[in-house]
Coordinates of C-alpha atoms and ligand atoms in Angstrom, one line a residue:
X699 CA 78.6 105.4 90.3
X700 CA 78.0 105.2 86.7
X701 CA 75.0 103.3 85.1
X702 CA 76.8 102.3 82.2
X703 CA 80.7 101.6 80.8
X704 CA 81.4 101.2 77.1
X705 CA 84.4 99.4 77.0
X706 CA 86.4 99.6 73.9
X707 CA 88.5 96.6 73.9
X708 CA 88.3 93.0 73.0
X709 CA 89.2 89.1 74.1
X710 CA 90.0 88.2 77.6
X711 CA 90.4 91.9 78.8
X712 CA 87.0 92.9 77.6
X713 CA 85.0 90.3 79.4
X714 CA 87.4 91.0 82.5
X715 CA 85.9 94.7 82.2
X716 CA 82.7 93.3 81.9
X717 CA 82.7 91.2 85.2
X718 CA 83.7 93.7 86.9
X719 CA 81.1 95.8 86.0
X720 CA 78.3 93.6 86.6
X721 CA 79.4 92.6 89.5
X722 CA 78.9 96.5 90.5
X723 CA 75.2 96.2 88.8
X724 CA 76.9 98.8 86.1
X725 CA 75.6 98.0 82.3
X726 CA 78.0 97.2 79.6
X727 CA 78.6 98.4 76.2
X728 CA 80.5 96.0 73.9
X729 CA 81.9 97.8 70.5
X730 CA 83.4 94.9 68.4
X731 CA 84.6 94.8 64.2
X732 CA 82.5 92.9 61.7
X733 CA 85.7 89.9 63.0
X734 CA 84.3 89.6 66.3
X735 CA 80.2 89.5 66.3
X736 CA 80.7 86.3 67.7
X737 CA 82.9 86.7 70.9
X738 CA 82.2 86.3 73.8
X739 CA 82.4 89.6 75.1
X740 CA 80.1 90.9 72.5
X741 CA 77.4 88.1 73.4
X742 CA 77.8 89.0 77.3
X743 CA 77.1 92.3 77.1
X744 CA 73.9 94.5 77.6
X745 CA 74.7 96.6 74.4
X746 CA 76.6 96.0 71.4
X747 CA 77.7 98.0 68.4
X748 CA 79.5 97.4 65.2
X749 CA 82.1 100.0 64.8
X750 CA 84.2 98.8 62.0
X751 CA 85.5 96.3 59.7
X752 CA 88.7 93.8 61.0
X753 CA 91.5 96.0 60.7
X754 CA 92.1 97.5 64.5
X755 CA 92.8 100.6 62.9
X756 CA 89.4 101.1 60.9
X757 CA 87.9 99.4 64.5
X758 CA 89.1 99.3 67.7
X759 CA 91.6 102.4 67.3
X760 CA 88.8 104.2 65.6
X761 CA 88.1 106.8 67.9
X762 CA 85.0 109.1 66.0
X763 CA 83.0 105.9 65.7
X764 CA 83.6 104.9 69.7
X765 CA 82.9 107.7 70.7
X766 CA 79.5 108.0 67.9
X767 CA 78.9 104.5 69.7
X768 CA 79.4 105.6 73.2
X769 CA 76.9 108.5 72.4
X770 CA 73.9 106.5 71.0
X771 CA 74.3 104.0 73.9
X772 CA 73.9 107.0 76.7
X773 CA 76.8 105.3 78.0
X774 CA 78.9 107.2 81.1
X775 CA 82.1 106.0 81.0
X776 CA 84.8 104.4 78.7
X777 CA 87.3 101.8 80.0
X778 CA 90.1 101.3 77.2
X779 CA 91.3 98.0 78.5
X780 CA 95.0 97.5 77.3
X781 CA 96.5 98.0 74.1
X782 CA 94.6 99.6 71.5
X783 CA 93.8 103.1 72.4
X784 CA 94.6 102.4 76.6
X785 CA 98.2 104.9 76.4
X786 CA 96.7 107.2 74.2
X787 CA 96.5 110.7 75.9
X788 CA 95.0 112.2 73.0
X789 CA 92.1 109.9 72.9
X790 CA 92.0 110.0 76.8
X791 CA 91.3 113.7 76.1
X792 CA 88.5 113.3 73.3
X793 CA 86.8 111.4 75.6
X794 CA 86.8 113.8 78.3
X795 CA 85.8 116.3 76.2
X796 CA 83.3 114.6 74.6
X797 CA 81.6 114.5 77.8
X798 CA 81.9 111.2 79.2
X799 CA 84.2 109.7 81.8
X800 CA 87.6 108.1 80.9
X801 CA 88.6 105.4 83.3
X802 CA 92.3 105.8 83.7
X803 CA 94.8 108.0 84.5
X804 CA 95.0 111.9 83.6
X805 CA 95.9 112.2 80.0
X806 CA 98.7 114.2 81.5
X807 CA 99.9 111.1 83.1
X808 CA 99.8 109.2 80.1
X809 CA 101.5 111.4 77.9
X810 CA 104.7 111.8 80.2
X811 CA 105.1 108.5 80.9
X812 CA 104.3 107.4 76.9
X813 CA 107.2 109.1 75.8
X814 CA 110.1 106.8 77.9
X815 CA 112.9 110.0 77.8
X816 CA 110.7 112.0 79.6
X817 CA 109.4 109.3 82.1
X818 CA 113.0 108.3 82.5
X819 CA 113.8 111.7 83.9
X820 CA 111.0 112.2 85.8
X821 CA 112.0 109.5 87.4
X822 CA 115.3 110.9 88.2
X823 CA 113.8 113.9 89.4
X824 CA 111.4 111.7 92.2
X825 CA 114.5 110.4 93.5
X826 CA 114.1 106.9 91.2
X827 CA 117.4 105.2 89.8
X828 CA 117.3 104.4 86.0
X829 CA 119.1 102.5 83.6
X830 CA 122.3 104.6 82.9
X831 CA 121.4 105.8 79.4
X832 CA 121.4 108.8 76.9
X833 CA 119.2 111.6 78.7
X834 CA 117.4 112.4 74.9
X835 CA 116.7 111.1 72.2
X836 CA 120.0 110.4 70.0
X837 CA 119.8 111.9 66.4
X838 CA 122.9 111.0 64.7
X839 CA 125.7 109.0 64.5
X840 CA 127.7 110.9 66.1
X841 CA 125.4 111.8 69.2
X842 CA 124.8 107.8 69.1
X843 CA 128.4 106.7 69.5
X844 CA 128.9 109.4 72.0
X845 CA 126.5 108.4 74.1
X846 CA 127.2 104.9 73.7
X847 CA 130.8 105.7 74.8
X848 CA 129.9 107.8 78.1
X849 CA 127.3 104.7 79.3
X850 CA 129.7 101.5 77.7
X851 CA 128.8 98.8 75.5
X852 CA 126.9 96.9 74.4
X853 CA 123.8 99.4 74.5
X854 CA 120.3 98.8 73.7
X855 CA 118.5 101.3 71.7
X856 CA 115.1 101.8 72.1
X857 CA 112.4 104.0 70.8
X858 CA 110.9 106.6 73.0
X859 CA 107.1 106.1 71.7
X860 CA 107.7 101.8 72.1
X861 CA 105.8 99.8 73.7
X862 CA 105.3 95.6 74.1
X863 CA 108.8 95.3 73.7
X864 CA 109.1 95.5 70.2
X865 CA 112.0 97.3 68.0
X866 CA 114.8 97.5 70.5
X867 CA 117.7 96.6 69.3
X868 CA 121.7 95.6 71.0
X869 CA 124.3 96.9 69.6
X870 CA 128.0 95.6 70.9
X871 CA 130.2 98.3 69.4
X872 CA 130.5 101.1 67.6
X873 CA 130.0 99.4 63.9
X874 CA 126.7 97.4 65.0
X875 CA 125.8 100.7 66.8
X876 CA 126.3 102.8 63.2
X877 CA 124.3 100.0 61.4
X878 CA 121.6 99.8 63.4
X879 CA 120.6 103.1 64.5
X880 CA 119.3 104.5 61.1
X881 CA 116.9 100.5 61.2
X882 CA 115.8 101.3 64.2
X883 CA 114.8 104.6 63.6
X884 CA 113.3 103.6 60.5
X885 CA 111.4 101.0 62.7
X886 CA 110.3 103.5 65.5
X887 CA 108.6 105.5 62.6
X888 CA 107.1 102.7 61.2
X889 CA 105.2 101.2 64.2
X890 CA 104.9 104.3 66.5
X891 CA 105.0 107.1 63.9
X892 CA 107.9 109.0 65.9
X893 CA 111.6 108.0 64.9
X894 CA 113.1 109.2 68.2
X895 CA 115.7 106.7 69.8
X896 CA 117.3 106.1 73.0
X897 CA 120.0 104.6 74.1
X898 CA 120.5 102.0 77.4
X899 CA 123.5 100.3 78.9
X900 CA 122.1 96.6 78.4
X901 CA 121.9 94.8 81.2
X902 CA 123.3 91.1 81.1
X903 CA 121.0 88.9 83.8
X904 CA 118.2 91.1 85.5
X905 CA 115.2 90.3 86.6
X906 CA 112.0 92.0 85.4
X907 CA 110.0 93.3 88.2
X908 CA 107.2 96.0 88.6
X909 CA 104.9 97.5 91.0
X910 CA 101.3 97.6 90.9
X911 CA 100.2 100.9 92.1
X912 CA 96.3 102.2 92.6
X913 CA 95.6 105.5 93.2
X914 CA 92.6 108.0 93.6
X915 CA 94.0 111.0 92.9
X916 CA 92.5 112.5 96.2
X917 CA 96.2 111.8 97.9
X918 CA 95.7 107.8 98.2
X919 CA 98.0 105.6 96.9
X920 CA 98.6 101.9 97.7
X921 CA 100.6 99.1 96.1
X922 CA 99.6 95.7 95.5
X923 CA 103.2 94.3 96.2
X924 CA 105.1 93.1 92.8
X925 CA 105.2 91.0 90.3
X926 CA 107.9 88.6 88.8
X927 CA 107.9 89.0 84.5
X928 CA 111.0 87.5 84.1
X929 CA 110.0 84.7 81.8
X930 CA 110.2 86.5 78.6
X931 CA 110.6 86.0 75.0
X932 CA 111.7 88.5 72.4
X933 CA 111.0 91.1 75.5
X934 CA 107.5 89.8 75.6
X935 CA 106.0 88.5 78.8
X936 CA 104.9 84.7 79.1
X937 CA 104.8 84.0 82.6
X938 CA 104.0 85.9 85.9
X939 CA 104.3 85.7 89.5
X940 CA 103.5 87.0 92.7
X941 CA 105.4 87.8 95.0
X942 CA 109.0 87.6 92.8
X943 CA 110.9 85.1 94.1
X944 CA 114.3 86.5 93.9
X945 CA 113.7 88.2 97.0
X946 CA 113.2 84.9 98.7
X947 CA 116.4 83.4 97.2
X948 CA 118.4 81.7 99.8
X949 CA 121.4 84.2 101.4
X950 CA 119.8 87.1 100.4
X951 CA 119.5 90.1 103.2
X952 CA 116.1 91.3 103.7
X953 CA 115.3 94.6 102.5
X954 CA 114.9 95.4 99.0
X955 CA 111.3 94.6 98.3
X956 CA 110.6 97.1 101.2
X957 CA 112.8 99.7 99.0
X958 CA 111.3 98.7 95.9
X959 CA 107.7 99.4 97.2
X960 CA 108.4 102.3 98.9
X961 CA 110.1 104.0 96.0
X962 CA 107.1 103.4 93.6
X963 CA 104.7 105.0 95.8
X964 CA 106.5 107.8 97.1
X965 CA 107.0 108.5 93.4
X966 CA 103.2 108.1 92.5
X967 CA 102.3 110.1 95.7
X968 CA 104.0 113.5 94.5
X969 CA 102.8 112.9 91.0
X970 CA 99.5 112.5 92.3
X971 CA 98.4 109.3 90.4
X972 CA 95.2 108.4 89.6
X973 CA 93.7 104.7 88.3
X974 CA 95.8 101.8 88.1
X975 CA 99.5 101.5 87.1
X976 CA 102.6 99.7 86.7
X977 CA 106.3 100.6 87.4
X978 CA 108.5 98.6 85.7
X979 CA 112.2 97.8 87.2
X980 CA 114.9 95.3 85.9
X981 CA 116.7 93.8 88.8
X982 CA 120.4 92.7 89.1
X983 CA 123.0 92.7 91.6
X984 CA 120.9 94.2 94.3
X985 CA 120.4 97.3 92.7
X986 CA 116.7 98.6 91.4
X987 CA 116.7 100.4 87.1
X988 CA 113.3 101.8 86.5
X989 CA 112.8 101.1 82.9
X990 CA 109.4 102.6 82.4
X991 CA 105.4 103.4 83.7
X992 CA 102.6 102.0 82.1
X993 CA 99.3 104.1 82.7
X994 CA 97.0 101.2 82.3
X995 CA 95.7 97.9 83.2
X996 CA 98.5 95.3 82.5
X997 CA 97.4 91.5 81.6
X998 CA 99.0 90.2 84.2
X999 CA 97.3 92.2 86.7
X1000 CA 95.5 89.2 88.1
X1001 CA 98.4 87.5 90.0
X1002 CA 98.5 90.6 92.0
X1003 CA 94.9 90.2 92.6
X1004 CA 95.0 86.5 93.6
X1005 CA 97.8 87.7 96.5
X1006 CA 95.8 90.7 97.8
X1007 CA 92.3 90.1 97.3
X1008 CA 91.9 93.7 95.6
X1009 CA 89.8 93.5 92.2
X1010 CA 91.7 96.1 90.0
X1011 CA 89.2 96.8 87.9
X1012 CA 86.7 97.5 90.0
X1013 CA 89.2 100.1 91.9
X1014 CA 89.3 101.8 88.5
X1015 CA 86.1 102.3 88.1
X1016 CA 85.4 103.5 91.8
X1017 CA 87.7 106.5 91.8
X1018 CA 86.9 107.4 87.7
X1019 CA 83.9 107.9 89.5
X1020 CA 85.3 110.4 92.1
X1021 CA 85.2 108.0 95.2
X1022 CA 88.2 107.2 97.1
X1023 CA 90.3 104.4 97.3
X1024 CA 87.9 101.2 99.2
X1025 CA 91.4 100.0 100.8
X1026 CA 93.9 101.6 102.7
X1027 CA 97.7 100.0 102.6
X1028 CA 97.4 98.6 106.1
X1029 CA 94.6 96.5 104.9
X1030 CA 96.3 94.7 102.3
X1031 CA 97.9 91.9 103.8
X1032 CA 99.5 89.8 100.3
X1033 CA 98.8 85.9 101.3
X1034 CA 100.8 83.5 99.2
X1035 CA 101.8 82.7 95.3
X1036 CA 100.3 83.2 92.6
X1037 CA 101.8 82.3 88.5
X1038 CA 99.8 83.4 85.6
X1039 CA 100.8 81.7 82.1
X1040 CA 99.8 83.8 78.8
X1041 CA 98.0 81.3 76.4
X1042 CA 98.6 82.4 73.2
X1043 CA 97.0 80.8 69.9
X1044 CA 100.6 80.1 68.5
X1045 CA 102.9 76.8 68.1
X1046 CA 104.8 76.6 70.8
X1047 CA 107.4 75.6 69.0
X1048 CA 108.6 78.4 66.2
X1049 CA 105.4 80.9 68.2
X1050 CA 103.6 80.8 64.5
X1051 CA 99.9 82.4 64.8
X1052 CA 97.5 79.5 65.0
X1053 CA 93.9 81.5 64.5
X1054 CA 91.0 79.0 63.4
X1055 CA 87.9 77.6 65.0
X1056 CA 87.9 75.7 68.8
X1057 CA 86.8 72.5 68.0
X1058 CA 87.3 71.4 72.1
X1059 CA 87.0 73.7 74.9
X1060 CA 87.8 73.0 78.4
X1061 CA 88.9 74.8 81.0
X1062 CA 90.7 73.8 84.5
X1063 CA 88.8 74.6 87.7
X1064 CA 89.1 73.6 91.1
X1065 CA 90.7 75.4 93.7
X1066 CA 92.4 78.3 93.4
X1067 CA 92.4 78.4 89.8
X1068 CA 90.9 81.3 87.8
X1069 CA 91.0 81.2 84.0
X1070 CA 90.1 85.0 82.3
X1071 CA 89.3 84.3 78.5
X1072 CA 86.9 85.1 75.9
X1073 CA 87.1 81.0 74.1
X1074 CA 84.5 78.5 73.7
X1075 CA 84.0 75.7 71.6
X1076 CA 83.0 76.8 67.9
X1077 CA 84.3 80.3 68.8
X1078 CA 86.8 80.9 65.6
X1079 CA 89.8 83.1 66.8
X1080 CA 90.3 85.6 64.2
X1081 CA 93.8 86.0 62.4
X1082 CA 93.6 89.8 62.7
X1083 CA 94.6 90.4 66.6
X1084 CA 96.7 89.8 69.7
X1085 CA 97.4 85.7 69.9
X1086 CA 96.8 86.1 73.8
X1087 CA 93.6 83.8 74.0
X1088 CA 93.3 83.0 77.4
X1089 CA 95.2 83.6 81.0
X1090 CA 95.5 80.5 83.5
X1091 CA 96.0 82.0 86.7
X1092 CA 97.0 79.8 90.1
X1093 CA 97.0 80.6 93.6
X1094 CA 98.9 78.7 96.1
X1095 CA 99.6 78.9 99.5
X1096 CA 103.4 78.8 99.3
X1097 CA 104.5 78.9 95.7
X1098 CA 105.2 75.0 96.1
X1099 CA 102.0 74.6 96.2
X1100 CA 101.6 77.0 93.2
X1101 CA 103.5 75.4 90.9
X1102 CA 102.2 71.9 91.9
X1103 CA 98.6 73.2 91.2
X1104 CA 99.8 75.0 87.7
X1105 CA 101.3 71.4 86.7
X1106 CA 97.8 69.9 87.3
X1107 CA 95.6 72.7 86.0
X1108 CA 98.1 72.7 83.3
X1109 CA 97.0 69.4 82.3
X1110 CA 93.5 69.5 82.1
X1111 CA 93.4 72.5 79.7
X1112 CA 91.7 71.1 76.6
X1113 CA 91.7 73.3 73.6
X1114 CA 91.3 71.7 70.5
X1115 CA 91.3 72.8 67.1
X1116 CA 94.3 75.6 67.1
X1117 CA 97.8 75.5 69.0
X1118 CA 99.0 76.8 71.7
X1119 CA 101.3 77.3 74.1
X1120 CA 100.2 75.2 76.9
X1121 CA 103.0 72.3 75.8
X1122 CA 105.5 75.4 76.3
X1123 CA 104.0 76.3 80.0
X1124 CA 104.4 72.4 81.0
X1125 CA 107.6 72.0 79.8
X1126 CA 109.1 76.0 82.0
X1127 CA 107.2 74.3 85.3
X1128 CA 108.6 71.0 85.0
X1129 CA 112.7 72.6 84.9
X1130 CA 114.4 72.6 88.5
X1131 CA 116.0 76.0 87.8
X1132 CA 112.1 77.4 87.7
X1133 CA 110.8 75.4 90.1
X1134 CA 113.8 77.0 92.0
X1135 CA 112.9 80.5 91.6
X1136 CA 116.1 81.1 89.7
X1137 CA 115.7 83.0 86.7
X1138 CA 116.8 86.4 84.7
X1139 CA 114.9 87.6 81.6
X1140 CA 117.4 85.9 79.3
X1141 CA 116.6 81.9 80.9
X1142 CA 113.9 81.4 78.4
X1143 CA 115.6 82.4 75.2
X1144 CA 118.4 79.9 76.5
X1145 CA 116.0 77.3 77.9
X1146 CA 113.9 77.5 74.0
X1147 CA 118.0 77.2 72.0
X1148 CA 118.2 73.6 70.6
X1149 CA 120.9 72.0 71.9
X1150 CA 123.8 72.0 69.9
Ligands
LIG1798 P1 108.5 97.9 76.2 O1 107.9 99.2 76.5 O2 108.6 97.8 74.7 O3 107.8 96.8 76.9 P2 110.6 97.9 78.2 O4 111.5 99.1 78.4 O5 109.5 97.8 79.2 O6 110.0 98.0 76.7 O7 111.4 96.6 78.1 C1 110.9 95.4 77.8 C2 111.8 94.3 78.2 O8 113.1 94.4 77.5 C3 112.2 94.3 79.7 O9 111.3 93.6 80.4 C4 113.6 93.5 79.6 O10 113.4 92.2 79.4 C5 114.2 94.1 78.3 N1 115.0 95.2 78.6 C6 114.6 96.5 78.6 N2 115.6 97.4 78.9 C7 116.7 96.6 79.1 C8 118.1 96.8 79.4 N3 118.5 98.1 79.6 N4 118.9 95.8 79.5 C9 118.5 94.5 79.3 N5 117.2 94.2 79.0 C10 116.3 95.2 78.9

């Protein structure tokens, strides 16, 4: 096992990296800008260096100086985290090269799923339905409207190198489909420096729901059952639950979890995954769309964890370290609900930043509650990053009993000083159609409309 991990991230998901570690007695490297001497998972850790100014990109995407800092440290390994530099097969690659461990997936892996046309049809080729869409990138007008013919509008069109749901964009006909393929190219360029676009038939009420997958590369793979990330705004997650519970919607045949499951690890068993991952479906009218894979840890990975009792992270680092897989599928047994809400520093009204100093810091506790975040009183969130501040996670024997013990853990989250959207989380838990279960990935963009 290694002695000790840099981990070149930040926030929540550093100090998530961190526990795990220690509680495997592996050291920890923190690498943090000038912004973020002060967090918290820069003062937990065994070993810190400075490796740039604020900007991620002179920082925390600065690969010569992590891996300058991973070499003065002695350090073994590098866990990337999420976001930042965690899909980036190049970088995955440098760090290999440079003689120290990367704890993920092959950068092969990454790179074929990083580029969605080519994940899309490797999907296809493992026997995995997908959206009905344009099998390449579309170039032109013409190519666009030809496509968009052969699948039916409206389409969505969406850049091959996205990512966190930004820049797609829903065209209805032909004319919006002219206008807006030359903005989203342009905007494909712009934030993922590759102007390649897709095209999607859009689906009109699906449900979001993926697969967490671990495998060791040595022929074990398991899933950790799925996950519910239907509540979503501008395609960005908010909420999160485990098991989903539109499988447990009243009338419904049993079945398609089973198919769901199976699918995603047959599909990861002849790839011949390594690390954690996530396949991502939409859902509607009792038919499965794979949408895409991502090669990484994903935020909400902890309602998975609350249901199976398997620590993710730890699993990464056990087979970056050549060891098998600790748990074999017939050992995971998933036991009850559990909901995960995304606290972001942001007014939960118009979702405005709100970076400043915590004045008041408290978190819930009690059981089955588990809070992963980096705050604490006098800790000033910076304005350059990710809003996500903290993750309140429940667990629940039934998802009753979930929800019940979200309301109350809810409530006795104090964070003074910035906003947040707590207010938001209280107000999605207290509406019957949630508390039924029933919702598609458009019910919060309806639910946040003002009335007319
Ligand atoms: P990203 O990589 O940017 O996160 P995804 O392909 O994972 O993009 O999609 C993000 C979200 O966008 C999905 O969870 C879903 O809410 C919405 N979405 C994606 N594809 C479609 C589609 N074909 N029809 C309707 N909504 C979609």
């Amino acid at each position: 096992m290694f002695e000790k991990v840099l981990i070149a991230n930040r926030g929540e998901i550093a100090l998530r990296i961190h526990r795990a570690c220690h509680e495997m007695g592996i050291k920890t490297v923190a690498v943090h800008s000038t912004a973020d001497a002060q967090a918290m998972h820069v003062r937990l850790a065994d070993e810190t260096v400075c490796i740039g100014p604020p900007p991620a990109r002179a920082s925390y995407l600065n690969v010569v100086a992590i891996l300058s800092a991973a070499t003065i440290t002695g350090a073994d390994a590098i866990h990337p985290g999420l976001g930042f530099l965690a899909e980036n097969a190049d970088f995955a690659a440098a760090v290999e090269e440079t003689g120290f461990t990367f704890i993920g997936p092959s950068p092969e892996h990454i790179r074929l799923m990083g580029d969605k046309v080519r994940a899309k049809a490797e999907a296809t080729r493992l026997g995995i339905p997908v959206v009905p869409g344009s099998a390449d990138a579309v170039r032109n007008i013409a190519e666009a409207e030809r496509a968009a013919r052969a699948i039916g509008y409206p389409v969505l069109l969406k850049a091959s190198a996205g990512g966190g749901g930004r820049g797609m964009k829903l065209a209805h006909d032909a004319a919006a489909l002219a206008q807006l393929l030359p903005l989203a190219q342009a905007e494909a360029k712009a934030g993922f420096g590759d102007d390649s676009v897709y095209l999607e038939r859009y689906l009109d009420r699906p449900r979001h729901i993926e697969v967490q997958v671990l495998g060791d590369g040595q022929g074990g793979i398991i899933h950790l059952g799925e996950r519910d990330c239907s509540l979503q705004r501008s395609h960005q997650k908010l909420l999160e639950e485990a098991p989903s519970p539109a499988f447990d919607l009243p009338g419904l045949e049993p079945g398609p979890r089973e198919r769901l499951l199976a699918l995603a690890v047959g599909a990861l068993q002849e790839l011949g995954y390594k690390s954690a991952g996530t396949m991502e479906f939409l859902y509607q009218d009792d038919a499965f769309y794979f949408i895409e894979m991502n090669t990484r840890l994903q935020v909400e990975h902890p309602v998975s964890e609350m249901i199976s009792g398997v620590d993710i992270v730890q699993e990464q680092l056990r087979v970056a370290a050549g060891l098998p897989l600790r748990h074999r599928q017939s050992d995971i047994a998933p036991r009850g609900h559990a909901i995960e809400c995304r606290i972001n520093a942001e007014s939960p009204e118009d979702f405005r930043p709100s970076p400043g100093r915590v004045t008041e810091y408290h978190a819930p506790g009690g059981p089955g509650v588990r809070v992963d975040s980096a705050l604490y009183q006098g800790y000033e969130v910076p304005p350059y990053y990710d809003s996500l501040v903290a993750k309140l996670i429940v667990h629940g024997a039934t998802r009753e009993e979930c929800v019940m013990r979200l309301r109350r853990a809810l409530a006795e989250y104090v964070i003074g000083g910035i906003e947040t959207t707590i207010p938001l989380h209280q107000r999605i838990v207290d509406e019957p159609e949630f508390r039924r279960g029933e919702y598609d990935i458009h019910w919060l963009e309806r639910f946040l409309k003002p009335a007319p």
